[in-house]
Tab-separated table of C-alpha atoms in Angstrom:
chain	number	residue	atom	x	y	z
A	262	UNK	CA	15.777	11.718	26.699
A	263	UNK	CA	14.131	9.036	24.601
A	264	UNK	CA	15.795	6.820	21.999
A	265	UNK	CA	14.051	5.465	18.942
A	266	UNK	CA	15.102	3.200	16.075
A	267	UNK	CA	14.017	3.927	12.521
A	268	UNK	CA	14.197	1.262	9.832
A	269	UNK	CA	14.249	3.137	6.501
A	270	UNK	CA	14.191	1.055	3.277
A	271	UNK	CA	14.778	2.786	-0.021
A	272	UNK	CA	14.726	1.374	-3.525
A	273	UNK	CA	18.525	1.025	-3.655
A	274	UNK	CA	19.648	0.920	-0.021
A	275	UNK	CA	18.359	0.526	3.528
A	276	UNK	CA	19.576	1.557	6.931
A	277	UNK	CA	18.734	1.422	10.618
A	278	UNK	CA	19.138	4.694	12.465
A	279	UNK	CA	18.945	5.431	16.139
A	280	UNK	CA	17.637	8.805	17.323
A	281	UNK	CA	17.728	10.810	20.514
A	282	UNK	CA	14.650	13.050	20.875
A	283	UNK	CA	13.909	15.547	23.593
A	284	UNK	CA	13.317	19.206	24.212
A	285	UNK	CA	15.421	21.017	21.596
A	286	UNK	CA	17.188	17.710	20.719
A	287	UNK	CA	16.831	15.690	17.565
A	288	UNK	CA	19.970	13.625	16.781
A	289	UNK	CA	20.392	10.751	14.393
A	290	UNK	CA	23.073	8.098	14.375
A	291	UNK	CA	23.396	5.550	11.575
A	292	UNK	CA	23.926	2.119	13.072
A	293	UNK	CA	23.705	-0.026	9.919
A	294	UNK	CA	23.516	0.653	6.191
A	295	UNK	CA	23.056	-1.987	3.578
A	296	UNK	CA	22.445	-2.429	-0.144
A	297	UNK	CA	18.984	-3.178	-1.421
A	298	UNK	CA	19.782	-5.035	-4.604
A	299	UNK	CA	16.912	-6.624	-6.569
A	300	UNK	CA	17.471	-10.056	-8.041
A	301	UNK	CA	16.313	-11.301	-11.435
A	302	UNK	CA	15.423	-14.968	-11.436
A	303	UNK	CA	13.751	-16.853	-14.377
A	304	UNK	CA	12.934	-13.562	-16.040
A	305	UNK	CA	11.242	-11.947	-12.971
A	306	UNK	CA	12.680	-9.067	-10.946
A	307	UNK	CA	12.309	-9.670	-7.184
A	308	UNK	CA	13.186	-7.935	-3.964
A	309	UNK	CA	15.548	-9.859	-1.681
A	310	UNK	CA	13.149	-9.540	1.196
A	311	UNK	CA	14.835	-12.079	3.510
A	312	UNK	CA	18.208	-10.339	2.990
A	313	UNK	CA	16.566	-7.030	3.935
A	314	UNK	CA	14.955	-8.534	7.011
A	315	UNK	CA	18.218	-10.072	8.103
A	316	UNK	CA	19.916	-6.679	7.832
A	317	UNK	CA	17.055	-5.094	9.816
A	318	UNK	CA	17.595	-7.566	12.580
A	319	UNK	CA	21.363	-6.854	12.600
A	320	UNK	CA	20.629	-3.136	12.638
A	321	UNK	CA	18.232	-3.370	15.561
A	322	UNK	CA	20.803	-5.416	17.464
A	323	UNK	CA	23.401	-2.715	16.839
A	324	UNK	CA	20.983	-0.016	17.978
A	325	UNK	CA	21.260	-1.312	21.492
A	326	UNK	CA	18.852	-2.190	24.268
A	327	UNK	CA	17.799	1.270	25.483
A	328	UNK	CA	15.060	2.012	22.913
A	329	UNK	CA	11.629	3.367	23.444
A	330	UNK	CA	10.187	2.103	20.158
A	331	UNK	CA	10.963	0.900	16.626
A	332	UNK	CA	9.317	2.146	13.367
A	333	UNK	CA	9.574	1.012	9.747
A	334	UNK	CA	9.121	2.873	6.504
A	335	UNK	CA	9.803	1.915	2.887
A	336	UNK	CA	8.914	2.562	-0.694
A	337	UNK	CA	5.249	2.007	-1.684
A	338	UNK	CA	3.103	-0.361	-3.801
A	339	UNK	CA	5.051	-3.663	-3.451
A	340	UNK	CA	3.760	-6.428	-1.182
A	341	UNK	CA	4.086	-9.982	0.069
A	342	UNK	CA	1.325	-12.569	0.141
A	343	UNK	CA	0.804	-14.861	3.192
A	344	UNK	CA	-0.987	-18.173	3.294
A	345	UNK	CA	-3.528	-19.179	6.011
A	346	UNK	CA	-0.728	-20.090	8.432
A	347	UNK	CA	1.023	-16.769	7.946
A	348	UNK	CA	3.855	-18.019	5.761
A	349	UNK	CA	5.159	-15.874	2.936
A	350	UNK	CA	4.172	-17.492	-0.361
A	351	UNK	CA	6.972	-16.050	-2.478
A	352	UNK	CA	9.457	-13.225	-2.813
A	353	UNK	CA	7.814	-9.827	-3.417
A	354	UNK	CA	8.129	-8.759	-7.011
A	355	UNK	CA	9.796	-5.507	-7.850
A	356	UNK	CA	7.617	-2.686	-9.152
A	357	UNK	CA	9.888	-2.280	-12.175
A	358	UNK	CA	9.190	-5.812	-13.289
A	359	UNK	CA	7.471	-6.125	-16.686
A	360	UNK	CA	4.584	-8.315	-15.438
A	361	UNK	CA	2.260	-5.300	-15.294
A	362	UNK	CA	2.847	-4.296	-18.944
A	363	UNK	CA	-0.539	-3.523	-20.467
A	364	UNK	CA	-2.545	-4.242	-17.326
A	365	UNK	CA	-3.263	-0.670	-16.375
A	366	UNK	CA	-4.524	0.118	-19.819
A	367	UNK	CA	-6.953	-2.873	-19.725
A	368	UNK	CA	-8.294	-1.889	-16.319
A	369	UNK	CA	-8.754	1.726	-17.278
A	370	UNK	CA	-10.614	0.667	-20.419
A	371	UNK	CA	-12.857	-1.666	-18.443
A	372	UNK	CA	-13.670	0.453	-15.370
A	373	UNK	CA	-13.056	3.957	-16.677
A	374	UNK	CA	-10.602	6.527	-15.459
A	375	UNK	CA	-13.346	8.564	-13.806
A	376	UNK	CA	-14.424	5.688	-11.568
A	377	UNK	CA	-10.917	4.644	-10.546
A	378	UNK	CA	-9.859	8.229	-9.742
A	379	UNK	CA	-13.093	9.107	-7.943
A	380	UNK	CA	-12.527	6.226	-5.541
A	381	UNK	CA	-8.773	6.216	-4.898
A	382	UNK	CA	-7.685	9.654	-6.206
A	383	UNK	CA	-4.471	7.963	-7.367
A	384	UNK	CA	-2.386	8.867	-10.346
A	385	UNK	CA	-2.198	6.268	-13.088
A	386	UNK	CA	1.150	4.459	-12.815
A	387	UNK	CA	1.591	0.987	-14.338
A	388	UNK	CA	3.234	-0.473	-11.218
A	389	UNK	CA	0.488	0.508	-8.645
A	390	UNK	CA	-0.560	-2.346	-6.434
A	391	UNK	CA	-3.945	-2.646	-8.085
A	392	UNK	CA	-2.303	-3.581	-11.388
A	393	UNK	CA	0.326	-5.825	-9.779
A	394	UNK	CA	-2.440	-7.867	-8.100
A	395	UNK	CA	-4.366	-8.243	-11.358
A	396	UNK	CA	-1.187	-9.332	-13.119
A	397	UNK	CA	-0.608	-12.026	-10.446
A	398	UNK	CA	-4.176	-13.343	-10.241
A	399	UNK	CA	-3.174	-16.978	-9.657
A	400	UNK	CA	-0.942	-16.050	-6.743
A	401	UNK	CA	-3.662	-13.835	-5.257
A	402	UNK	CA	-6.308	-16.506	-5.408
A	403	UNK	CA	-4.183	-18.831	-3.276
A	404	UNK	CA	-3.336	-16.226	-0.637
A	405	UNK	CA	-4.952	-15.256	2.617
A	406	UNK	CA	-3.384	-11.884	3.389
A	407	UNK	CA	-1.572	-9.068	1.539
A	408	UNK	CA	1.011	-7.020	3.447
A	409	UNK	CA	2.871	-4.062	2.022
A	410	UNK	CA	6.595	-4.133	2.669
A	411	UNK	CA	6.678	-2.239	6.073
A	412	UNK	CA	3.620	-4.157	7.275
A	413	UNK	CA	5.318	-7.478	6.301
A	414	UNK	CA	8.528	-6.641	8.260
A	415	UNK	CA	6.397	-5.453	11.253
A	416	UNK	CA	4.510	-8.752	11.076
A	417	UNK	CA	7.738	-10.703	11.265
A	418	UNK	CA	8.914	-8.603	14.177
A	419	UNK	CA	5.676	-8.735	16.206
A	420	UNK	CA	3.378	-11.419	14.805
A	421	UNK	CA	0.674	-8.700	14.363
A	422	UNK	CA	-1.135	-8.251	10.997
A	423	UNK	CA	-2.338	-4.870	9.799
A	424	UNK	CA	-2.049	-2.231	7.077
A	425	UNK	CA	-0.690	1.239	7.805
A	426	UNK	CA	-2.789	3.939	6.202
A	427	UNK	CA	-0.301	6.118	4.330
A	428	UNK	CA	1.133	3.183	2.424
A	429	UNK	CA	-2.363	1.623	1.901
A	430	UNK	CA	-3.346	4.873	0.158
A	431	UNK	CA	-0.795	4.153	-2.617
A	432	UNK	CA	-2.441	0.882	-3.679
A	433	UNK	CA	-5.288	2.245	-5.725
A	434	UNK	CA	-7.717	0.212	-3.602
A	435	UNK	CA	-8.302	2.614	-0.733
A	436	UNK	CA	-11.299	4.984	-0.762
A	437	UNK	CA	-9.534	8.247	-0.222
A	438	UNK	CA	-12.632	9.929	1.089
A	439	UNK	CA	-13.557	7.423	3.761
A	440	UNK	CA	-10.003	6.186	4.292
A	441	UNK	CA	-11.179	2.562	4.202
A	442	UNK	CA	-10.615	-0.274	1.726
A	443	UNK	CA	-13.126	0.127	-1.151
A	444	UNK	CA	-15.305	-2.973	-1.003
A	445	UNK	CA	-17.113	-1.912	-4.180
A	446	UNK	CA	-13.895	-1.582	-6.132
A	447	UNK	CA	-12.526	-4.867	-4.850
A	448	UNK	CA	-15.746	-6.582	-5.889
A	449	UNK	CA	-15.655	-5.151	-9.365
A	450	UNK	CA	-12.026	-6.288	-9.770
A	451	UNK	CA	-12.713	-9.733	-8.276
A	452	UNK	CA	-10.166	-9.256	-5.518
A	453	UNK	CA	-11.032	-11.046	-2.247
A	454	UNK	CA	-11.630	-8.752	0.739
A	455	UNK	CA	-9.815	-11.246	2.987
A	456	UNK	CA	-6.501	-10.062	1.518
A	457	UNK	CA	-6.756	-6.568	3.021
A	458	UNK	CA	-6.182	-6.310	6.767
A	459	UNK	CA	-7.405	-3.815	9.266
A	460	UNK	CA	-5.965	-0.341	8.748
A	461	UNK	CA	-3.634	1.372	11.233
A	462	UNK	CA	-3.019	5.093	11.777
A	463	UNK	CA	0.490	6.505	12.016
A	464	UNK	CA	1.447	6.526	15.654
A	465	UNK	CA	-0.541	3.387	16.561
A	466	UNK	CA	1.438	0.851	18.598
A	467	UNK	CA	1.507	-2.428	16.634
A	468	UNK	CA	2.784	-4.639	19.459
A	469	UNK	CA	5.901	-5.922	21.224
A	470	UNK	CA	8.647	-7.897	19.644
A	471	UNK	CA	8.191	-11.684	19.245
A	472	UNK	CA	10.241	-13.641	21.836
A	473	UNK	CA	12.490	-15.090	19.122
A	474	UNK	CA	13.145	-11.600	17.706
A	475	UNK	CA	13.962	-10.295	21.155
A	476	UNK	CA	16.365	-13.202	21.755
A	477	UNK	CA	18.070	-12.747	18.403
A	478	UNK	CA	18.555	-8.949	18.693
A	479	UNK	CA	19.169	-8.754	22.436
A	480	UNK	CA	16.333	-6.209	22.745
A	481	UNK	CA	13.738	-6.214	25.558
A	482	UNK	CA	10.776	-8.470	24.814
A	483	UNK	CA	8.341	-5.658	25.669
A	484	UNK	CA	9.893	-3.235	23.183
A	485	UNK	CA	7.025	-1.931	21.038
A	486	UNK	CA	6.995	-1.603	17.227
A	487	UNK	CA	5.034	1.545	16.335
A	488	UNK	CA	3.256	2.240	13.042
A	489	UNK	CA	4.849	5.370	11.568
A	490	UNK	CA	3.940	7.061	8.296
A	491	UNK	CA	5.283	3.946	6.617
A	492	UNK	CA	5.298	5.196	3.077
A	493	UNK	CA	8.693	6.869	2.995
A	494	UNK	CA	7.391	9.979	1.269
A	495	UNK	CA	4.717	10.430	3.978
A	496	UNK	CA	7.513	10.327	6.614
A	497	UNK	CA	9.619	12.757	4.592
A	498	UNK	CA	6.782	15.282	4.259
A	499	UNK	CA	6.044	15.006	8.037
A	500	UNK	CA	9.627	16.300	8.580
A	501	UNK	CA	9.409	19.207	6.144
A	502	UNK	CA	10.537	22.200	8.245
A	503	UNK	CA	7.672	24.415	7.118
A	504	UNK	CA	6.467	27.334	9.237
A	505	UNK	CA	2.979	27.554	7.651
A	506	UNK	CA	0.850	25.894	5.009
A	507	UNK	CA	2.118	27.938	2.008
A	508	UNK	CA	4.764	25.529	0.876
A	509	UNK	CA	5.432	22.992	-1.828
A	510	UNK	CA	7.717	20.009	-1.322
A	511	UNK	CA	10.040	17.962	-3.450
A	512	UNK	CA	10.975	14.709	-1.706
A	513	UNK	CA	13.970	13.968	-3.885
A	514	UNK	CA	15.687	10.629	-4.200
A	515	UNK	CA	15.300	7.844	-6.729
A	516	UNK	CA	11.922	9.501	-7.351
A	517	UNK	CA	10.969	13.142	-6.941
A	518	UNK	CA	7.551	13.386	-5.261
A	519	UNK	CA	6.382	16.938	-5.891
A	520	UNK	CA	3.288	18.559	-4.439
A	521	UNK	CA	1.506	20.383	-1.653
A	522	UNK	CA	-0.072	19.323	1.671
A	523	UNK	CA	-3.828	19.738	1.905
A	524	UNK	CA	-6.572	19.080	4.433
A	525	UNK	CA	-8.529	16.871	1.980
A	526	UNK	CA	-8.407	15.231	-1.407
A	527	UNK	CA	-8.833	17.033	-4.763
A	528	UNK	CA	-10.690	14.677	-7.052
A	529	UNK	CA	-11.318	16.939	-9.985
A	530	UNK	CA	-11.254	15.997	-13.647
A	531	UNK	CA	-8.373	18.483	-14.181
A	532	UNK	CA	-6.401	16.701	-11.482
A	533	UNK	CA	-7.098	13.353	-12.983
A	534	UNK	CA	-5.992	14.542	-16.444
A	535	UNK	CA	-2.806	15.988	-14.933
A	536	UNK	CA	-2.194	12.601	-13.236
A	537	UNK	CA	-1.984	14.072	-9.714
A	538	UNK	CA	-2.368	11.730	-6.808
A	539	UNK	CA	-4.046	12.012	-3.392
A	540	UNK	CA	-2.052	10.083	-0.844
A	541	UNK	CA	-2.803	10.120	2.874
A	542	UNK	CA	-0.324	11.805	5.201
A	543	UNK	CA	0.021	12.306	8.932
A	544	UNK	CA	-2.999	13.590	10.837
A	545	UNK	CA	-5.401	13.005	7.951
A	546	UNK	CA	-3.579	15.356	5.601
A	547	UNK	CA	-3.452	14.692	1.904
A	548	UNK	CA	-0.191	14.680	-0.073
A	549	UNK	CA	-1.421	16.081	-3.374
A	550	UNK	CA	1.485	15.316	-5.676
A	551	UNK	CA	2.848	13.906	-8.875
A	552	UNK	CA	5.716	11.560	-9.341
A	553	UNK	CA	8.706	12.816	-11.325
A	554	UNK	CA	11.240	10.196	-12.343
A	555	UNK	CA	13.845	11.803	-10.112
A	556	UNK	CA	17.510	10.900	-9.562
A	557	UNK	CA	16.907	7.507	-11.052
A	558	UNK	CA	18.088	8.991	-14.340
A	559	UNK	CA	21.376	9.997	-12.743
A	560	UNK	CA	21.736	6.798	-10.686
A	561	UNK	CA	21.315	4.569	-13.756
A	562	UNK	CA	23.691	6.796	-15.790
A	563	UNK	CA	26.335	6.455	-13.101
A	564	UNK	CA	25.940	2.728	-13.093
A	565	UNK	CA	26.304	2.528	-16.852
A	566	UNK	CA	29.524	4.593	-16.621
A	567	UNK	CA	31.013	2.398	-13.857
A	568	UNK	CA	30.310	4.837	-10.942
A	569	UNK	CA	32.684	7.695	-11.693
A	570	UNK	CA	33.356	10.581	-9.235
A	571	UNK	CA	29.924	12.163	-8.863
A	572	UNK	CA	30.986	15.491	-7.181
A	573	UNK	CA	33.528	16.093	-10.008
A	574	UNK	CA	30.832	15.297	-12.582
A	575	UNK	CA	28.423	17.793	-10.989
A	576	UNK	CA	31.055	20.430	-10.935
A	577	UNK	CA	31.731	19.829	-14.620
A	578	UNK	CA	27.975	19.800	-15.339
A	579	UNK	CA	27.581	23.209	-13.704
A	580	UNK	CA	29.978	24.663	-16.292
A	581	UNK	CA	28.024	23.250	-19.270
A	582	UNK	CA	25.733	25.851	-20.815
A	583	UNK	CA	22.061	25.250	-19.842
A	584	UNK	CA	19.440	23.754	-22.104
A	585	UNK	CA	21.766	22.294	-24.704
A	586	UNK	CA	19.538	19.205	-24.433
A	587	UNK	CA	16.548	18.476	-22.199
A	588	UNK	CA	14.235	15.488	-21.862
A	589	UNK	CA	10.909	14.781	-20.291
A	590	UNK	CA	12.053	12.831	-17.218
A	591	UNK	CA	8.725	11.037	-17.044
A	592	UNK	CA	8.967	9.510	-20.528
A	593	UNK	CA	8.120	5.782	-20.159
A	594	UNK	CA	11.376	4.660	-21.768
A	595	UNK	CA	13.249	5.906	-18.686
A	596	UNK	CA	11.356	3.667	-16.191
A	597	UNK	CA	13.155	0.228	-16.636
A	598	UNK	CA	16.755	-0.351	-15.629
A	599	UNK	CA	19.341	-0.250	-18.376
A	600	UNK	CA	21.629	1.982	-20.377
A	601	UNK	CA	20.227	5.394	-19.396
A	602	UNK	CA	22.709	7.571	-21.261
A	603	UNK	CA	21.834	5.786	-24.493
A	604	UNK	CA	18.129	6.272	-23.875
A	605	UNK	CA	18.584	9.952	-23.099
A	606	UNK	CA	20.479	10.350	-26.341
A	607	UNK	CA	17.762	8.571	-28.260
A	608	UNK	CA	15.093	10.802	-26.620
A	609	UNK	CA	17.037	13.921	-27.649
A	610	UNK	CA	17.303	12.737	-31.273
A	611	UNK	CA	13.598	11.951	-31.337
A	612	UNK	CA	12.797	15.512	-30.202
A	613	UNK	CA	15.147	17.124	-32.707
A	614	UNK	CA	17.971	17.948	-30.338
A	615	UNK	CA	21.663	17.205	-30.463
A	616	UNK	CA	22.289	14.508	-27.861
A	617	UNK	CA	24.815	15.073	-25.087
A	618	UNK	CA	28.358	14.271	-26.210
A	619	UNK	CA	30.054	13.861	-22.815
A	620	UNK	CA	29.211	12.571	-19.355
A	621	UNK	CA	29.125	16.146	-18.024
A	622	UNK	CA	26.658	17.151	-20.768
A	623	UNK	CA	24.470	14.212	-19.946
A	624	UNK	CA	24.489	15.124	-16.294
A	625	UNK	CA	23.628	18.763	-17.136
A	626	UNK	CA	20.767	17.474	-19.343
A	627	UNK	CA	19.453	15.375	-16.387
A	628	UNK	CA	19.706	18.244	-13.898
A	629	UNK	CA	17.970	20.741	-16.219
A	630	UNK	CA	15.326	18.209	-17.028
A	631	UNK	CA	14.599	17.301	-13.395
A	632	UNK	CA	14.333	21.018	-12.567
A	633	UNK	CA	11.836	21.357	-15.441
A	634	UNK	CA	9.899	18.422	-14.051
A	635	UNK	CA	9.847	20.018	-10.587
A	636	UNK	CA	8.740	23.311	-12.082
A	637	UNK	CA	5.841	21.741	-13.936
A	638	UNK	CA	4.633	19.757	-10.963
A	639	UNK	CA	4.843	22.654	-8.494
A	640	UNK	CA	2.900	24.947	-10.878
A	641	UNK	CA	0.279	22.335	-11.574
A	642	UNK	CA	-0.113	21.551	-7.813
A	643	UNK	CA	-0.785	25.227	-7.102
A	644	UNK	CA	-3.227	25.629	-9.958
A	645	UNK	CA	-5.179	22.406	-9.274
A	646	UNK	CA	-5.380	22.789	-5.517
A	647	UNK	CA	-5.732	26.533	-5.207
A	648	UNK	CA	-2.947	26.511	-2.612
A	649	UNK	CA	-0.570	29.449	-2.912
A	650	UNK	CA	3.125	28.639	-2.399
A	651	UNK	CA	5.887	30.980	-1.115
A	652	UNK	CA	8.729	28.433	-0.816
A	653	UNK	CA	9.713	25.011	-2.079
A	654	UNK	CA	11.147	22.558	0.494
A	655	UNK	CA	13.464	20.066	-1.133
A	656	UNK	CA	14.204	17.230	1.198
A	657	UNK	CA	15.957	13.873	1.048
A	658	UNK	CA	19.128	12.850	-0.667
A	659	UNK	CA	18.682	15.256	-3.532
A	660	UNK	CA	19.035	18.214	-1.082
A	661	UNK	CA	22.769	17.570	-1.086
A	662	UNK	CA	22.887	18.306	-4.821
A	663	UNK	CA	23.559	22.000	-4.883
A	664	UNK	CA	23.242	22.224	-8.679
A	665	UNK	CA	19.783	20.590	-8.647
A	666	UNK	CA	18.613	22.741	-5.760
A	667	UNK	CA	19.684	25.962	-7.499
A	668	UNK	CA	18.182	24.929	-10.794
A	669	UNK	CA	14.936	24.012	-9.074
A	670	UNK	CA	14.790	27.518	-7.509
A	671	UNK	CA	15.536	29.070	-10.910
A	672	UNK	CA	12.978	26.947	-12.700
A	673	UNK	CA	10.172	27.432	-10.180
A	674	UNK	CA	10.963	31.156	-9.565
A	675	UNK	CA	10.687	30.443	-5.834
A	676	UNK	CA	13.152	30.125	-2.992
A	677	UNK	CA	14.190	26.553	-2.303
A	678	UNK	CA	15.011	25.492	1.263
A	679	UNK	CA	17.166	22.355	0.982
A	680	UNK	CA	17.167	19.825	3.804
A	681	UNK	CA	16.967	17.863	5.878
A	682	UNK	CA	18.808	15.202	3.989
A	683	UNK	CA	17.384	12.605	6.433
A	684	UNK	CA	13.769	13.750	6.228
A	685	UNK	CA	12.307	10.270	5.908
A	686	UNK	CA	14.120	8.960	9.013
A	687	UNK	CA	13.297	12.122	10.957
A	688	UNK	CA	9.622	11.821	10.095
A	689	UNK	CA	9.756	8.179	11.140
A	690	UNK	CA	11.269	8.868	14.581
A	691	UNK	CA	9.109	12.011	15.192
A	692	UNK	CA	5.836	10.057	14.715
A	693	UNK	CA	7.166	7.567	17.244
A	694	UNK	CA	8.165	10.362	19.565
A	695	UNK	CA	4.705	11.868	19.340
A	696	UNK	CA	3.135	8.443	20.105
A	697	UNK	CA	5.109	8.405	23.333
A	698	UNK	CA	4.450	12.014	24.320
A	699	UNK	CA	7.832	13.473	23.525
A	700	UNK	CA	6.398	16.021	21.047
A	701	UNK	CA	2.767	16.999	20.923
A	702	UNK	CA	1.750	17.592	17.304
A	703	UNK	CA	2.807	17.925	13.643
A	704	UNK	CA	3.626	21.665	14.040
A	705	UNK	CA	5.945	20.953	16.971
A	706	UNK	CA	7.579	18.128	15.022
A	707	UNK	CA	8.381	20.514	12.178
A	708	UNK	CA	9.617	23.229	14.529
A	709	UNK	CA	12.020	20.789	16.065
A	710	UNK	CA	13.343	19.853	12.577
A	711	UNK	CA	13.809	23.489	11.677
A	712	UNK	CA	15.581	24.248	14.943
A	713	UNK	CA	18.021	21.337	14.906
A	714	UNK	CA	18.763	20.293	11.315
A	715	UNK	CA	21.150	21.994	8.816
A	716	UNK	CA	19.232	23.728	6.075
A	717	UNK	CA	20.362	25.796	3.060
A	718	UNK	CA	18.343	28.387	1.142
A	719	UNK	CA	18.651	28.964	-2.602
A	720	UNK	CA	17.213	32.094	-4.132
A	721	UNK	CA	15.848	32.070	-7.693
A	722	UNK	CA	18.094	33.679	-10.318
A	723	UNK	CA	17.000	32.119	-13.581
A	724	UNK	CA	15.626	33.590	-16.814
A	725	UNK	CA	11.907	32.677	-16.895
A	726	UNK	CA	11.735	32.996	-20.684
A	727	UNK	CA	14.609	30.549	-21.135
A	728	UNK	CA	13.029	28.039	-18.720
A	729	UNK	CA	9.665	28.409	-20.504
A	730	UNK	CA	11.258	27.790	-23.878
A	731	UNK	CA	13.090	24.685	-22.634
A	732	UNK	CA	9.896	23.362	-21.019
A	733	UNK	CA	7.998	23.719	-24.294
A	734	UNK	CA	10.574	21.619	-26.143
A	735	UNK	CA	9.641	18.540	-24.118
A	736	UNK	CA	6.009	19.187	-23.326
A	737	UNK	CA	6.472	20.496	-19.794
A	738	UNK	CA	5.267	24.018	-20.348
């Protein structure tokens, strides 16, 4: 039996998990959980990267000495800059910071949507790395190396510099056809090639722990850190318990990433206009997907209300009649932090609807709206890719939300298989397990997930006409 440690960093929390993996065995144990709270200083929103790293070290220490490997995944797009001596130049800036306001529009006007999409195949989101770098030109010019968050932590653990491929594909600077940094695009943008390190495949061993890290954590000095699918969605999709290729997925947490898995990119004009993205997955697969704002709307609402009892609120929301009010969850006013219930009410008024009058009505509005967002993205993914879908796999924290799972089944008109909750961590440890010969391929990884993890199936029972009418009210038809 092999033991692996998975460092999994999300937008609001992080954890270190240990896993036992063997024939018919896939068991996770949480050894440390910690808050990931951004910090606003002098008007800029930063990640507390040193706090995160300290918690990672504490978690690895708690995981114990009998590990085969360590792997790290996190959210995408954000980065740290190193100087020539390898020292971090400043705290990584949060993707929700306002520094990129207007940058995407200027770049699109200058280079053209067709050119940007033909190279990277990436959906146009204002916080993509490409726009962050152009918004921070002075910092970039003084830097030697750019490392995305998992690569930065792996560098601190091992002293080895590199860029894992699945996360690199979210930057807008990777040529999705050749799976290499686009020298031509970097040149046109005036971004120095020196910033972008050699690319790593998921499953590649990065190197052993630095001696000081081994001493601090009590772990063996020869313990390897392995590159996993370090974009958390790539790890989550690797752990989707699918039996064949005819599935869509919803990786549901702060964001909902909704799409299909394909053997190659789809770089059509229709896909560009629909704002679908082509992100690299495990074994050269492409995650053809679109971002939906996700449970961020609920998380920010709960924060505004002082964190009331969520299970009770969801029970009350289930009793609220459907479609009293719905919003487009991807409306730009929902992206920043702040008073989400007030913004939802304003959105409803602007679209000629009565705004929710109670917390339960607001939650029902959010749940109906997210299901509409999932519906639109699943249908678009099928149409644009030509991939037929028989089932939707909803993985991640949102799979515990029975109301959202049932509404997603109703909205999509397809069965929803909910779970595993810990898809990202499972994908992380399974890529490590494959690197060390414990499992042999992606299909076996998924079979092991299906055989060992609790799953729940939701059958569609909704009124298609009612869903279509609600979708048309907010432009999601």
